[in-house]
Short mmCIF file of C-alpha atoms (C1' of nucleotides) in Angstrom, two decimals:
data_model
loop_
_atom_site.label_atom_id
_atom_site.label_comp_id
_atom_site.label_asym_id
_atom_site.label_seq_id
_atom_site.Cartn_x
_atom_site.Cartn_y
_atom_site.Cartn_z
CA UNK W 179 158.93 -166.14 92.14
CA UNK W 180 157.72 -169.17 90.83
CA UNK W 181 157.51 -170.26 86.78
CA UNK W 182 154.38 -171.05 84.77
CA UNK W 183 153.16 -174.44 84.00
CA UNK W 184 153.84 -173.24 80.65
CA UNK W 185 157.63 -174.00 81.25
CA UNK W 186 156.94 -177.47 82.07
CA UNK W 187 154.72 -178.13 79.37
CA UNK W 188 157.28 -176.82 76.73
CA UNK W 189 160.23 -178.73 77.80
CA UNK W 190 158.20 -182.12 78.24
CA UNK W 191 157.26 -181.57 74.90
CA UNK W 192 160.51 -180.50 73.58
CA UNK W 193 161.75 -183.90 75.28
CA UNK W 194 158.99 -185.30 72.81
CA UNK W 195 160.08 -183.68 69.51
CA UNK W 196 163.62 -184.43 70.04
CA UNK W 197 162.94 -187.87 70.60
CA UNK W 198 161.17 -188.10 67.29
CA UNK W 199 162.20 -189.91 64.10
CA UNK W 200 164.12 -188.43 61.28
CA UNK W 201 161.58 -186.09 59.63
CA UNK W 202 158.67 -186.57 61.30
CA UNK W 203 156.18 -183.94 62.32
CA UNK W 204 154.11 -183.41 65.28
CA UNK W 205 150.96 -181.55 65.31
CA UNK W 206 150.08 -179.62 68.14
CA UNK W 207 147.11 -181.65 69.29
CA UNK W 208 149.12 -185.21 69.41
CA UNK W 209 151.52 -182.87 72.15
CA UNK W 210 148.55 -181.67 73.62
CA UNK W 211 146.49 -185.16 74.03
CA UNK W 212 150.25 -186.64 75.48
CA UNK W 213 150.00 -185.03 78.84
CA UNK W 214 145.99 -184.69 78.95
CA UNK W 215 146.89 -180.61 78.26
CA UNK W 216 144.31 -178.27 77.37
CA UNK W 217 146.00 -177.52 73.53
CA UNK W 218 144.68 -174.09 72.82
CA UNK W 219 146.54 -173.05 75.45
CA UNK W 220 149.33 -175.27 74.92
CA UNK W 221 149.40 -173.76 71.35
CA UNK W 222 150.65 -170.46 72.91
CA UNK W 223 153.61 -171.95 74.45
CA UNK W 224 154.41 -173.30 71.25
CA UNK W 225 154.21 -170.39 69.00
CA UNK W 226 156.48 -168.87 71.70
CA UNK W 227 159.36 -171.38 70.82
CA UNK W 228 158.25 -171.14 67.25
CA UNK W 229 159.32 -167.47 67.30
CA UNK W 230 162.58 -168.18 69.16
CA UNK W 231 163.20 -170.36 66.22
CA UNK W 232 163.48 -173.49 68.58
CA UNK W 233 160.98 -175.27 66.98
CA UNK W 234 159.60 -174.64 63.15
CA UNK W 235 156.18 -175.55 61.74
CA UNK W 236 154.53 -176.54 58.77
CA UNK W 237 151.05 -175.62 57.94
CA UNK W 238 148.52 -177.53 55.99
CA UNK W 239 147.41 -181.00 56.51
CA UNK W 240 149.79 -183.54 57.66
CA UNK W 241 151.83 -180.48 59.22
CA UNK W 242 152.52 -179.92 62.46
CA UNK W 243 156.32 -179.12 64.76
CA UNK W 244 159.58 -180.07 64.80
CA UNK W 245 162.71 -179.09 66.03
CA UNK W 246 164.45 -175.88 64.74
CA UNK W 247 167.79 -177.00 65.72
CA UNK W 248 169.77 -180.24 66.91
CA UNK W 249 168.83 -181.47 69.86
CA UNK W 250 172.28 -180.51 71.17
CA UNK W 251 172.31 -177.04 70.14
CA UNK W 252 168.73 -176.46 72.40
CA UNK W 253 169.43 -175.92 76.09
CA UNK W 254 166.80 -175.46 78.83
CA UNK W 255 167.62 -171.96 79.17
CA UNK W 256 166.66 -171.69 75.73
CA UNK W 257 163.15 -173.00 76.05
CA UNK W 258 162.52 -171.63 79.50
CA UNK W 259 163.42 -167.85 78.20
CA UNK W 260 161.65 -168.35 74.87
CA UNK W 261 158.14 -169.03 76.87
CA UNK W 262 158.70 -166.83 80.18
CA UNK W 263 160.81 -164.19 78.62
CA UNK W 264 164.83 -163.14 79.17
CA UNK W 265 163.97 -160.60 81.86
CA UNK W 266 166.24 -161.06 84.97
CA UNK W 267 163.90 -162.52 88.12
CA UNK W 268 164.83 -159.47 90.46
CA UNK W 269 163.98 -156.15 88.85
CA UNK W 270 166.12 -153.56 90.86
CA UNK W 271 163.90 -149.93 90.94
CA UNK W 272 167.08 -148.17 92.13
CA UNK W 273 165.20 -147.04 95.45
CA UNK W 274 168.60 -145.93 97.00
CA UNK W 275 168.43 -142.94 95.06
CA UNK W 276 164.94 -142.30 96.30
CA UNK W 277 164.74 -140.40 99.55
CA UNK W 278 165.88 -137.66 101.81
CA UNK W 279 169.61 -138.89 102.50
CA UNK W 280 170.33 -140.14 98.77
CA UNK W 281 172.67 -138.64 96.44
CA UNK W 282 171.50 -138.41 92.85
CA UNK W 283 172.31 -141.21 89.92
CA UNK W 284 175.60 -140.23 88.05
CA UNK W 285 176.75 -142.06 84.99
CA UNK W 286 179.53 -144.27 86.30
CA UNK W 287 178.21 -145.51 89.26
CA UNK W 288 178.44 -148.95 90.32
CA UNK W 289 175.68 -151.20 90.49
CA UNK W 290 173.67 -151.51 93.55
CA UNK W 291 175.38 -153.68 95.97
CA UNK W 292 172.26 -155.35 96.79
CA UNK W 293 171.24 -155.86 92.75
CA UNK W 294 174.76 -157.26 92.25
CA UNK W 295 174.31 -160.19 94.63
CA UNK W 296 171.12 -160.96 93.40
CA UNK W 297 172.46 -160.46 89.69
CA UNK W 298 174.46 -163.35 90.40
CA UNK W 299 172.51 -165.80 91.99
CA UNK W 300 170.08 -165.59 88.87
CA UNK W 301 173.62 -165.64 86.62
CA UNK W 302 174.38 -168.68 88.45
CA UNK W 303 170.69 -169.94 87.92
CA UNK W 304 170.99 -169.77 84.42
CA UNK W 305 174.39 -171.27 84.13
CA UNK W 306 172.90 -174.70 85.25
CA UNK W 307 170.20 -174.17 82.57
CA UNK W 308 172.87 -173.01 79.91
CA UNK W 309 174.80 -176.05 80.09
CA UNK W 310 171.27 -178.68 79.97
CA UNK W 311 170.87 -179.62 76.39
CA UNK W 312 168.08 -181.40 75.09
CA UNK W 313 170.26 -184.09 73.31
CA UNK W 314 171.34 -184.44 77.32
CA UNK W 315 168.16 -184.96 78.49
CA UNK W 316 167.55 -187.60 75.95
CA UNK W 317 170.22 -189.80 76.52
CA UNK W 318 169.14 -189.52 80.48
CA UNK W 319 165.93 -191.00 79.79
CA UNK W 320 167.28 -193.74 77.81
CA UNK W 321 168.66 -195.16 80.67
CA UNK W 322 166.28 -194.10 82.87
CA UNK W 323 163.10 -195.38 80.92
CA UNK W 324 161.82 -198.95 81.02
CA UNK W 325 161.86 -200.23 77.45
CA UNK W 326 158.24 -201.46 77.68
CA UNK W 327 157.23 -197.95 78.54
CA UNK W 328 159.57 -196.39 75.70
CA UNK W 329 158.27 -198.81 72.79
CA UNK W 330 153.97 -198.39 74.66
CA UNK W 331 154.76 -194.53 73.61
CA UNK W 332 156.48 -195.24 70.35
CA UNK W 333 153.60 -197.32 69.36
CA UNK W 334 150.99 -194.56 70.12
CA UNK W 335 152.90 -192.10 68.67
CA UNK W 336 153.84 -194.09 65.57
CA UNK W 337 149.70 -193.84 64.71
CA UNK W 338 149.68 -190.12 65.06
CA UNK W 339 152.68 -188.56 63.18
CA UNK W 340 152.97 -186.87 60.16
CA UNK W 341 156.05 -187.11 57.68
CA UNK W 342 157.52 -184.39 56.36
CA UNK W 343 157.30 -183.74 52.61
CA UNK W 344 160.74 -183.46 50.44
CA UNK Z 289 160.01 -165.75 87.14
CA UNK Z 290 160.62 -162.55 88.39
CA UNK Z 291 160.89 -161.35 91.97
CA UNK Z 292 157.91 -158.73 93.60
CA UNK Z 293 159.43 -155.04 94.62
CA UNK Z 294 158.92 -156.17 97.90
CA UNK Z 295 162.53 -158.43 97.99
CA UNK Z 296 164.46 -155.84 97.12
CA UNK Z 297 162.81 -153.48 99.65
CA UNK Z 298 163.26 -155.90 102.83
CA UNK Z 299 166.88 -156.44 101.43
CA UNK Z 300 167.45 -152.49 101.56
CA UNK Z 301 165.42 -152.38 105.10
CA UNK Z 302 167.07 -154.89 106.20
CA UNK Z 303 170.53 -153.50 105.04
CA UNK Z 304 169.69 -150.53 107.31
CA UNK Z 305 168.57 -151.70 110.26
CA UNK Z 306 172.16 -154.16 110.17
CA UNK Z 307 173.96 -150.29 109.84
CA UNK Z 308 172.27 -148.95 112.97
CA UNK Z 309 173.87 -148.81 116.29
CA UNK Z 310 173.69 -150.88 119.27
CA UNK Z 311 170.31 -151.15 120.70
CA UNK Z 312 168.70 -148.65 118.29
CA UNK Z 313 165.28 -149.19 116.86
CA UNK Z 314 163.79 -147.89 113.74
CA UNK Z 315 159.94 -147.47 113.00
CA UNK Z 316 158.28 -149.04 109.95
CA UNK Z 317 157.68 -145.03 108.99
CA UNK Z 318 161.99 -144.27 109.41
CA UNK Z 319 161.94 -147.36 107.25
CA UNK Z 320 159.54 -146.42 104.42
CA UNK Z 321 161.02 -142.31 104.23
CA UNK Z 322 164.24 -143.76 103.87
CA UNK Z 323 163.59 -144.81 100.47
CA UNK Z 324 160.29 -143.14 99.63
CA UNK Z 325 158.26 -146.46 100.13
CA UNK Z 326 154.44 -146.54 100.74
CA UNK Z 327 154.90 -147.41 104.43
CA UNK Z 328 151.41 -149.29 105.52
CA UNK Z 329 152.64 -151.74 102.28
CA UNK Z 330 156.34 -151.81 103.60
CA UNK Z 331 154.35 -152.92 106.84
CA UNK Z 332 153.57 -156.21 105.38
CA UNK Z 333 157.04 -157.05 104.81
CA UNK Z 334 158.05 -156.22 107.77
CA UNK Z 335 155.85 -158.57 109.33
CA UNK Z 336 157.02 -161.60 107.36
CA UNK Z 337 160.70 -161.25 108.22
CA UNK Z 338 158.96 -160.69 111.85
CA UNK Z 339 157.52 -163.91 111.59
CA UNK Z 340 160.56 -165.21 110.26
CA UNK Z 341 162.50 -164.11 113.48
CA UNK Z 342 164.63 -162.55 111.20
CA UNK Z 343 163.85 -158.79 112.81
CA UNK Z 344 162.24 -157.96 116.08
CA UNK Z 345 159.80 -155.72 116.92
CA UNK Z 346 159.28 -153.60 120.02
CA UNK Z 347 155.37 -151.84 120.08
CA UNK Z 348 154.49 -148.87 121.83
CA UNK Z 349 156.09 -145.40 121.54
CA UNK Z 350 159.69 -144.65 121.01
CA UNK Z 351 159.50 -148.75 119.39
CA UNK Z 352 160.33 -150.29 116.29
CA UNK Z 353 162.22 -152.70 114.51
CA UNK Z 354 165.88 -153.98 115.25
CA UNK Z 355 167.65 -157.03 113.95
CA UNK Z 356 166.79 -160.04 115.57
CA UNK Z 357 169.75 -161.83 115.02
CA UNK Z 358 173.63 -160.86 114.55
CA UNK Z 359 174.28 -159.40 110.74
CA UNK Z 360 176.75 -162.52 110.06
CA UNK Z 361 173.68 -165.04 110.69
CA UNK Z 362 171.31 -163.10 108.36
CA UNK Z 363 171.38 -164.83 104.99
CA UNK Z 364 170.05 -163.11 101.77
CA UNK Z 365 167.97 -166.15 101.15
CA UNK Z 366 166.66 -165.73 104.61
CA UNK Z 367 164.96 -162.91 103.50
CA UNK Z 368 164.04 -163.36 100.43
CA UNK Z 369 162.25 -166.87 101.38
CA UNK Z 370 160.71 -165.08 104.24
CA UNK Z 371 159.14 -162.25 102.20
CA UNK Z 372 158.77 -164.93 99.14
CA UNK Z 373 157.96 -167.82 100.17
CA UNK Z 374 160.12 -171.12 100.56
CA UNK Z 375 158.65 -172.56 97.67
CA UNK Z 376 160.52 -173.85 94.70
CA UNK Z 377 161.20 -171.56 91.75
CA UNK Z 378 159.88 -174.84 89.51
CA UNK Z 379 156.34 -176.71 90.03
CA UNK Z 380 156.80 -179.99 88.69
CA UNK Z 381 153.13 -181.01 88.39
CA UNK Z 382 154.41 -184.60 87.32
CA UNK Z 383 152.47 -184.06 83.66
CA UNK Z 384 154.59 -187.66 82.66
CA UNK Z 385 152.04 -189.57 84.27
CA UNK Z 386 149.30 -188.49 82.61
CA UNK Z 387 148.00 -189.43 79.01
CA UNK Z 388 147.71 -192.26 76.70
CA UNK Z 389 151.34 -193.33 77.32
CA UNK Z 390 151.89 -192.98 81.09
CA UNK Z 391 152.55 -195.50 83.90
CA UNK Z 392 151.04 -195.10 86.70
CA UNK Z 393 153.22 -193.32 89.97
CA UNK Z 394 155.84 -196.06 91.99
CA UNK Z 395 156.69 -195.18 95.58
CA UNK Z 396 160.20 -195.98 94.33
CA UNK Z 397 160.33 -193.68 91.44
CA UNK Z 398 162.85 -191.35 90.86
CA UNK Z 399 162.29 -188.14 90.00
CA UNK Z 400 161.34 -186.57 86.64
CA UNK Z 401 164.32 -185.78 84.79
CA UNK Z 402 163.16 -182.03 83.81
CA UNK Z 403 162.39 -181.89 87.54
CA UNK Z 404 165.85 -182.67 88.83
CA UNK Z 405 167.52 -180.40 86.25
CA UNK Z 406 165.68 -177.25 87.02
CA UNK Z 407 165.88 -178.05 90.77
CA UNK Z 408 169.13 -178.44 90.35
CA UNK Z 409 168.89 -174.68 89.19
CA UNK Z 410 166.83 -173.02 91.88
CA UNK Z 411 169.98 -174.91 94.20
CA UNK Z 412 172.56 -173.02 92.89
CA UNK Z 413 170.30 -169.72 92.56
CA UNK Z 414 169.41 -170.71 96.72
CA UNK Z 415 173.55 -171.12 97.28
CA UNK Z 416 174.50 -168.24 95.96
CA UNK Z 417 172.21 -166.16 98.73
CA UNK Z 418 172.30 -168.63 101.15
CA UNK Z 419 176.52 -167.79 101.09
CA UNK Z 420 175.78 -163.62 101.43
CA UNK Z 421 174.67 -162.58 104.73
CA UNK Z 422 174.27 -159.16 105.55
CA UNK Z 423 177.37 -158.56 107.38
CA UNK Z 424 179.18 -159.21 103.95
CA UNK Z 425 176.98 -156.72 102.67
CA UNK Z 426 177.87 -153.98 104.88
CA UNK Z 427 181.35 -155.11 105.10
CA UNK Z 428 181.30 -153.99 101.49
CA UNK Z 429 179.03 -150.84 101.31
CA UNK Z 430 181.51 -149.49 103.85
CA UNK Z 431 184.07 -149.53 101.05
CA UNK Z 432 181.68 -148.87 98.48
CA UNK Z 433 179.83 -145.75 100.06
CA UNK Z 434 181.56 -142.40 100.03
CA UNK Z 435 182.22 -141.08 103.38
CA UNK Z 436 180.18 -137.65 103.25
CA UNK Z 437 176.95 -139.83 102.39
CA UNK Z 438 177.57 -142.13 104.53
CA UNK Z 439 177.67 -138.97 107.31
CA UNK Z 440 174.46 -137.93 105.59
CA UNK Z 441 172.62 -140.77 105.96
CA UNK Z 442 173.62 -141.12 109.72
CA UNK Z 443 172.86 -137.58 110.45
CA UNK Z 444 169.34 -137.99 109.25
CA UNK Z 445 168.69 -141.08 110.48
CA UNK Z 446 169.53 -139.67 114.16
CA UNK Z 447 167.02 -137.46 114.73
CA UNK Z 448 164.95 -140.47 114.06
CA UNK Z 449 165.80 -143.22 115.74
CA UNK Z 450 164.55 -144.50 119.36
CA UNK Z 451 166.54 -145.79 121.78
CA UNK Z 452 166.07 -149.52 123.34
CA UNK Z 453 164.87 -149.65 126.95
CA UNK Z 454 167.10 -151.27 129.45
"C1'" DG L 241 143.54 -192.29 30.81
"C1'" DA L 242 145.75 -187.87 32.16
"C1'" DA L 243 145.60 -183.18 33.42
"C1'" DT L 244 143.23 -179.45 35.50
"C1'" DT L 245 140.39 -177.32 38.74
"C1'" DA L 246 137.63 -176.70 42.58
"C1'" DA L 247 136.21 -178.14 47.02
"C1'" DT L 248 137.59 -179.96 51.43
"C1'" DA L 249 139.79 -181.03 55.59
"C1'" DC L 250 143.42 -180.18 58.45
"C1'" DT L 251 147.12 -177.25 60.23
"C1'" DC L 252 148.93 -173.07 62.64
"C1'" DG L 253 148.33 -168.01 64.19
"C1'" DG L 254 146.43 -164.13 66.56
"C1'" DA L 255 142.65 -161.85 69.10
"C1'" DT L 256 139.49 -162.48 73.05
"C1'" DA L 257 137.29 -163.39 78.23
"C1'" DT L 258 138.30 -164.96 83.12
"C1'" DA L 259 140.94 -166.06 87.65
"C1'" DC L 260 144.44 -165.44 90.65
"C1'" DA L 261 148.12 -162.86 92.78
"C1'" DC L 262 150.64 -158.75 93.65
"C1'" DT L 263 150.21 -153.90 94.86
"C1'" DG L 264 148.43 -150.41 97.67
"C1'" DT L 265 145.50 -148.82 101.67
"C1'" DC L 266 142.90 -148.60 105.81
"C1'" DC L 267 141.54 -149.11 110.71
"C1'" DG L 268 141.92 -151.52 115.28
"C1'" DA L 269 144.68 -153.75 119.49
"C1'" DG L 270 148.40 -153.07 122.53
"C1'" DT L 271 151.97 -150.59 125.01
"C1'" DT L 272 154.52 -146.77 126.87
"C1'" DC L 273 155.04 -142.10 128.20
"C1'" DA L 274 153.48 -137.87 130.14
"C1'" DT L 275 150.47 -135.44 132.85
"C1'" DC L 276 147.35 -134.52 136.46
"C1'" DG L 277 145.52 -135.35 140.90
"C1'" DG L 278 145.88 -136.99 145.51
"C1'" DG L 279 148.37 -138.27 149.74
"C1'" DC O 50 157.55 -133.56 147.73
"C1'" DC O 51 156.34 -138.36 146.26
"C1'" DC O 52 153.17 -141.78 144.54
"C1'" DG O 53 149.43 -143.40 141.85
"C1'" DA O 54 146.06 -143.31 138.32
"C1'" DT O 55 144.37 -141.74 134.14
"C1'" DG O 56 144.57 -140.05 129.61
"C1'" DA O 57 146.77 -139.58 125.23
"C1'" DA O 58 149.99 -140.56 121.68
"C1'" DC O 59 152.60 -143.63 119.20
"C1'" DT O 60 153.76 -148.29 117.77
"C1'" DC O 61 152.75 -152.70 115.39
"C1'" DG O 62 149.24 -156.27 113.57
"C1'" DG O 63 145.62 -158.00 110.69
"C1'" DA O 64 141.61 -157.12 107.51
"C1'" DC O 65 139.99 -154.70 103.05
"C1'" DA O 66 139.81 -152.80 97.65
"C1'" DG O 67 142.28 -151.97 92.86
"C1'" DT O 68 145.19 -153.38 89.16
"C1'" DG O 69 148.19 -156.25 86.31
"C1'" DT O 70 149.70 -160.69 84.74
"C1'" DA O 71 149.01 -165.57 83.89
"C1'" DT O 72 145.48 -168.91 82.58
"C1'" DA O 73 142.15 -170.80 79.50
"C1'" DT O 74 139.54 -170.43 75.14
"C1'" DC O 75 137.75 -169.35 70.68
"C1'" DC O 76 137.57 -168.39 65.72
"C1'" DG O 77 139.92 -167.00 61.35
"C1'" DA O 78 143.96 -167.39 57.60
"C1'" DG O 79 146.56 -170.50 54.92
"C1'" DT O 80 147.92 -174.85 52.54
"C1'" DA O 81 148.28 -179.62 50.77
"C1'" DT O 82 145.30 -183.23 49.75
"C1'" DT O 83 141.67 -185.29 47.22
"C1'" DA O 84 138.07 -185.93 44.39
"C1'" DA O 85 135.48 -184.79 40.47
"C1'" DT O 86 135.38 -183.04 35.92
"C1'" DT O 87 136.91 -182.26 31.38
"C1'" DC O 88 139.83 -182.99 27.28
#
DNA sequence: GAATTAATACTCGGATATACACTGTCCGAGTTCATCGGG
DNA sequence: CCCGATGAACTCGGACAGTGTATATCCGAGTATTAATTC
């Protein structure tokens, strides 16, 4: 029970896109060489927000990724079930129906008690992550950040980025 | 993100052996043909909530496993961190200090922002099983179950049982 | 000098090996009960 | 008839393979740029 380093890679670098300049473009290497991440791998996190439609990408030279939507349309929720899937985190296998002393499955039964508790806990999990937007996030770290360290990565970035075509 | 088989089978066990009757014990094999479970792997579990003090065990013939504390002390999240593991659902591997861009670690430094949010998460997914305890459980699987299973169940399960030893 | 064309360099996308963890299984240590023998 | 010792059966506990998922990586498809060439 315990998420990928994928998810944290995808929503530092989600932090990054949506912190980027009107129409500019990041390719996949710049996010990659960011956080010293190996970016092959990193790739596949981001062609699983590409096909979530969270991010979109443009081919060709001076391509590269940029948001899909506002930054305050994007929750966390949103990025962590694009890269580790919608699936609930407890998988209940019915096993009460399994047995000597168990009375077979008939179609309006209620859910297990058991599955219903932890149904909710991961309903209430999700509810925190629901609510977490991106354009949250950013404003957090403008307080939070020292100016010196927002304009040293501005400056690197600046170098790197590609603008998008009209 | 998603829970092993063995959760919901130490939640199920665990429901039982908080139905039993004063100083009854049931074996790891009662346990496992309850439910149809491989029982040297349902062994395992029932070790770590053993560890966990959360069941007790009594070897030798006519033994086996009882609660080891009352029902209303048993917390979901007791046993799901003792067959899980206590760890976090998130790793924050601190990926904002590496790179180009970063600044080195502070001893005062606060906590990465993505960190807090989706620890903030896992909190409110811990609450919601730290506030269910098993007693609550079969407070409501008394009202849930029909009677003639419930009789079923019972019946079965006392031809199976051992008693404690004064 | 301008337009066209071909080559080039850079981007993303999917298909491919490897490592770790979960699942499933086995056998041994310890304890109690029953039985057998002796007093 | 009672007590003790011995054997056996049953319990839990830790050590041992198989499989599936997550990790890490590579190479190919596609596109805009750019340069050279021609009119």
């Amino acid at each position: 029970m315990v998420l990928g380093s994928q998810v944290e890679w995808a929503l530092h670098c989600m932090s990054i896109l949506a912190a980027l300049p009107e129409g500019a473009l990041a390719p996949a290497a710049v996010l990659a060489e960011m956080h010293d991440l190996p970016k092959p791998y990193l790739a596949k996190s981001l062609q699983a927000l590409a096909g979530a439609g969270l991010v979109e990408t443009v081919p060709g030279p001076r391509g590269g990724y940029r948001l899909g939507r506002p930054a305050d349309a994007i929750s966390f929720l949103d990025v962590v079930e694009a890269v580790e899937g919608k699936q609930r985190s407890f998988r209940c296998t019915e096993i009460r129906r399994q047995g000597p002393c168990a009375s077979p499955a008939r179609p309006g039964d209620a859910l297990c008690n058991i599955a219903h508790t932890m149904f909710e806990a991961d309903d209430a999990w999700r509810e925190v992550l629901r609510k977490r937007t991106l354009a949250g996030l950013q404003a957090e770290l403008e307080q939070t950040l020292s100016p010196e360290q927002r304009a040293r990565a501005e400056a690197w970035l600046g170098t790197r980025l590609n603008l998008a075509r009209p």
